[in-house]
Coordinates of C-alpha atoms and ligand atoms in Angstrom, one line a residue:
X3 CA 83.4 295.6 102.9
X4 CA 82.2 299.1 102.5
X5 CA 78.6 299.7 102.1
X6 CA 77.7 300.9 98.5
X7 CA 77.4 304.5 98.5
X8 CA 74.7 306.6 96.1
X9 CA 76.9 308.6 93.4
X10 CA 76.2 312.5 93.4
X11 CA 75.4 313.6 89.7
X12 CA 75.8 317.1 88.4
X13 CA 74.7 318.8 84.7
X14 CA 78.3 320.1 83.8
X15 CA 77.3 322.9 81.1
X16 CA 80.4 323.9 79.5
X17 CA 83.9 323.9 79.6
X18 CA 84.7 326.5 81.8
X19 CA 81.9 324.5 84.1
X20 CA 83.4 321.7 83.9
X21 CA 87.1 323.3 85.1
X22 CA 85.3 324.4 87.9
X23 CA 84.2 321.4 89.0
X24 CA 87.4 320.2 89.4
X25 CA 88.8 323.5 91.1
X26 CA 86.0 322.4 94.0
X27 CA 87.4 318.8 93.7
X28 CA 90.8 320.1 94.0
X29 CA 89.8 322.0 97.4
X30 CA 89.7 318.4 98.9
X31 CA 92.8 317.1 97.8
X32 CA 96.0 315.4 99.8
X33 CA 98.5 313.9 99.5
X34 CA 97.8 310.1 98.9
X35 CA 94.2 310.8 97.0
X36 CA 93.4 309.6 93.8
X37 CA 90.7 310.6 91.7
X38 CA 89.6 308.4 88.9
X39 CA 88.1 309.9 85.3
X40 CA 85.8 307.8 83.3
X41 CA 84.5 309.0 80.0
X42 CA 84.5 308.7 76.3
X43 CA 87.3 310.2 74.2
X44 CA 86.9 314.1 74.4
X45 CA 84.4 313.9 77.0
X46 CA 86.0 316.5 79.3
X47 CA 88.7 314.7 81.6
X48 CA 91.5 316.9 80.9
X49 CA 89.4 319.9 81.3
X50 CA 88.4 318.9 84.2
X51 CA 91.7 317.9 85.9
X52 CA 93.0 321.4 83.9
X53 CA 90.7 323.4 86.3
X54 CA 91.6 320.9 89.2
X55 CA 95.7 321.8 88.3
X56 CA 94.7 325.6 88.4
X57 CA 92.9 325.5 92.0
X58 CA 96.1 323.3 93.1
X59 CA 98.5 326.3 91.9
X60 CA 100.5 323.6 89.8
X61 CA 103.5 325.2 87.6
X62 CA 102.5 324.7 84.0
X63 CA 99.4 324.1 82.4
X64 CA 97.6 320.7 82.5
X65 CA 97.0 318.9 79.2
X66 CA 96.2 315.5 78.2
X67 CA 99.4 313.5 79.1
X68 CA 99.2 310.6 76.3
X69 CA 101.9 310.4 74.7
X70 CA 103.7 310.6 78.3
X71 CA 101.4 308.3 79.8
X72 CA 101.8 310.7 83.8
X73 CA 103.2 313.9 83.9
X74 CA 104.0 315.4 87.3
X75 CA 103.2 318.8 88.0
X76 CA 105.2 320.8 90.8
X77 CA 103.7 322.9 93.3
X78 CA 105.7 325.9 95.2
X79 CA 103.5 324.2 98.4
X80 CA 101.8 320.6 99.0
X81 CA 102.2 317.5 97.3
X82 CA 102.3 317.1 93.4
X83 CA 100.0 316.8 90.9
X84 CA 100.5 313.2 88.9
X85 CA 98.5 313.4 85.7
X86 CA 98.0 309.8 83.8
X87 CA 96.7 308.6 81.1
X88 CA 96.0 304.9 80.8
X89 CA 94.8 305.0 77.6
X90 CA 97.6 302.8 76.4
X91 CA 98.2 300.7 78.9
X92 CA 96.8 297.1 78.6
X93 CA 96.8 296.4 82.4
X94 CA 97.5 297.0 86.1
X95 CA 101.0 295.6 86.1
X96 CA 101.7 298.1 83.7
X97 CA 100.3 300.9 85.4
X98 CA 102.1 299.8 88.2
X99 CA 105.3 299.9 86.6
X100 CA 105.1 303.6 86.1
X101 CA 105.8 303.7 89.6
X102 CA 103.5 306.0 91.0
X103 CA 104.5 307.8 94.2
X104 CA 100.6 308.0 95.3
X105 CA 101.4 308.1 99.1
X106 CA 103.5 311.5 98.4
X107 CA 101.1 312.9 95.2
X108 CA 97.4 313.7 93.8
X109 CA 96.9 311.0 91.6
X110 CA 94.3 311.9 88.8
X111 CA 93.9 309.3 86.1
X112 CA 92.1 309.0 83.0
X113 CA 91.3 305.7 81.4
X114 CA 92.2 303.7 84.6
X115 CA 89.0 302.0 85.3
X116 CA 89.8 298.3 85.7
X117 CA 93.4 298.6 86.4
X118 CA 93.8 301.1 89.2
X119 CA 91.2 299.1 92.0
X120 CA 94.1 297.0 91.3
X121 CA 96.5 299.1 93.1
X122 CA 94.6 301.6 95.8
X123 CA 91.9 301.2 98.2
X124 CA 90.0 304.2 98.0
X125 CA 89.3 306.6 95.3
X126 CA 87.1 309.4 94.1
X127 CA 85.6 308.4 90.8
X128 CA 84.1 310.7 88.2
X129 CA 82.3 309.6 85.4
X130 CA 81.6 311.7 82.4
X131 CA 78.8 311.1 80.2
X132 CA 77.7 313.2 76.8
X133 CA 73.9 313.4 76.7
X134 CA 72.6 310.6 74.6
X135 CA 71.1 311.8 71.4
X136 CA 73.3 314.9 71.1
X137 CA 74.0 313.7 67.8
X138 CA 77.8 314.2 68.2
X139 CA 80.3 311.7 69.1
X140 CA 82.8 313.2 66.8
X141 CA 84.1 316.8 66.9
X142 CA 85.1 317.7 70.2
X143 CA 84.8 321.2 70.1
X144 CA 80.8 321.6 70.7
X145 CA 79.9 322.9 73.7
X146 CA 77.0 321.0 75.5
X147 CA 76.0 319.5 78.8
X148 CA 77.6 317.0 80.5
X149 CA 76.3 314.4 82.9
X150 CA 78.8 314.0 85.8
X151 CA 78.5 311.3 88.0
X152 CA 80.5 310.9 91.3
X153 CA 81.3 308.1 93.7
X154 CA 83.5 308.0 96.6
X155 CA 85.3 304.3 97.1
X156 CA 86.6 304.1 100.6
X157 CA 86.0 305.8 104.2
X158 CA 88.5 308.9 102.4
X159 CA 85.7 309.6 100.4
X160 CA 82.5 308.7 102.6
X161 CA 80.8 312.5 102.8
X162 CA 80.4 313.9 99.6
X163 CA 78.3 316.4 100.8
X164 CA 81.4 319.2 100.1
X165 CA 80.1 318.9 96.1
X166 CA 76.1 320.2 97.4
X167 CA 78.1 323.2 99.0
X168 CA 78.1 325.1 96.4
X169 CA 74.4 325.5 96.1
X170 CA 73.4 322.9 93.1
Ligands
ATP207 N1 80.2 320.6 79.1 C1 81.4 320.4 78.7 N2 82.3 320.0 79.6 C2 83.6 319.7 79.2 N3 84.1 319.8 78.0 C3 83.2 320.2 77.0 C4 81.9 320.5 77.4 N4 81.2 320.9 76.2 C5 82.2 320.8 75.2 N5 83.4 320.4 75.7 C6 84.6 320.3 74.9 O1 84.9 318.9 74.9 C7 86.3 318.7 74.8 C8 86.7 317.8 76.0 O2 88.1 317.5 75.8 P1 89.0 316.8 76.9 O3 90.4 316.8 76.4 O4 88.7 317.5 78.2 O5 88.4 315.3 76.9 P2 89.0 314.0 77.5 O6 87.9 313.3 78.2 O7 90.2 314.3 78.3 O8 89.4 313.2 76.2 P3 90.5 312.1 76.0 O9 89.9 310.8 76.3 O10 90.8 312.2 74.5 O11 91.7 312.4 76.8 C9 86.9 320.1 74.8 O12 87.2 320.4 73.5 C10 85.8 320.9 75.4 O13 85.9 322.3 75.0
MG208 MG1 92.2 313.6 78.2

């Protein structure tokens, strides 16, 4: 049993914000990790895992990956980027059919709270959260804050102390 950890959270301004978070994510990253995105439709998953593909040097721009369901992303060096969406998928079997090579990839996944713990042991988890009140659950185009809340599942992801480095 590991001991429950307390989640970092972060105010995530805008979009360009948010891509940076997961360029400094993306600094941490090796083969076998998995990072987990949680967050209402349009809440800023893809942007984030689009700044996380930019900082990995991945050929081709990251984008959501629905109608795909996991897109792998080459890189000139290091292991790939796998980008999945869950959205459609009704349960762990299924996820696990898509065959994931996670000991030879970067696993991010949207949607795949409830079914991944069902394949790994230890992930890092991100949680995206519109401010409550905002007024806006609709159009996805308005730029406001985001709350970002991160926990690490597993001894991999024990010290999250890399996400204060940046002076927050
Ligand atoms: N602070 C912010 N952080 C991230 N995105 C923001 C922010 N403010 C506004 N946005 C906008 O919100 C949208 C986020 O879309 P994105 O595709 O990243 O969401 P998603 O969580 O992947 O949605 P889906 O569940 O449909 O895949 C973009 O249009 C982005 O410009
Ligand atoms: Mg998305």
């Amino acid at each position: 049993m590991t001991e429950p950890r307390v989640p970092v959270t972060l105010t995530v301004a805008d979009p360009d914000a948010m891509a940076a978070l997961g360029a400094r994510v993306a600094a941490q990253l090796r083969a076998g990790d998995v990072v987990l995105l949680t967050g209402e439709l349009g809440a800023g998953k893809t942007t984030l895992t689009r700044g996380l593909g930019e900082a990995l040097g991945v050929r081709g721009t990251v984008t959501s990956p629905t109608f795909v369901l996991a897109r792998t992303h080459p890189r000139s060096a290091g292991p790939p980027l796998v980008h999945v969406d869950a959205y459609r998928l009704r349960d762990a079997v299924e996820l696990d059919d898509l065959d994931l090579d996670f000991a030879e990839s970067i696993v991010v996944v949207e949607w795949g709270a409830g079914l991944l713990e069902h394949l790994v042991d230890e992930w890092l988890a991100i949680t995206i959260d519109r401010p409550t009140g905002s007024g806006r659950v609709d159009g996805d185009s308005a730029v406001e804050p985001r709350r970002v809340t991160i926990t690490g599942v597993g001894e991999r992801w024990a010290n999250l102390g890399w996400l204060h480095a940046a002076g927050d």
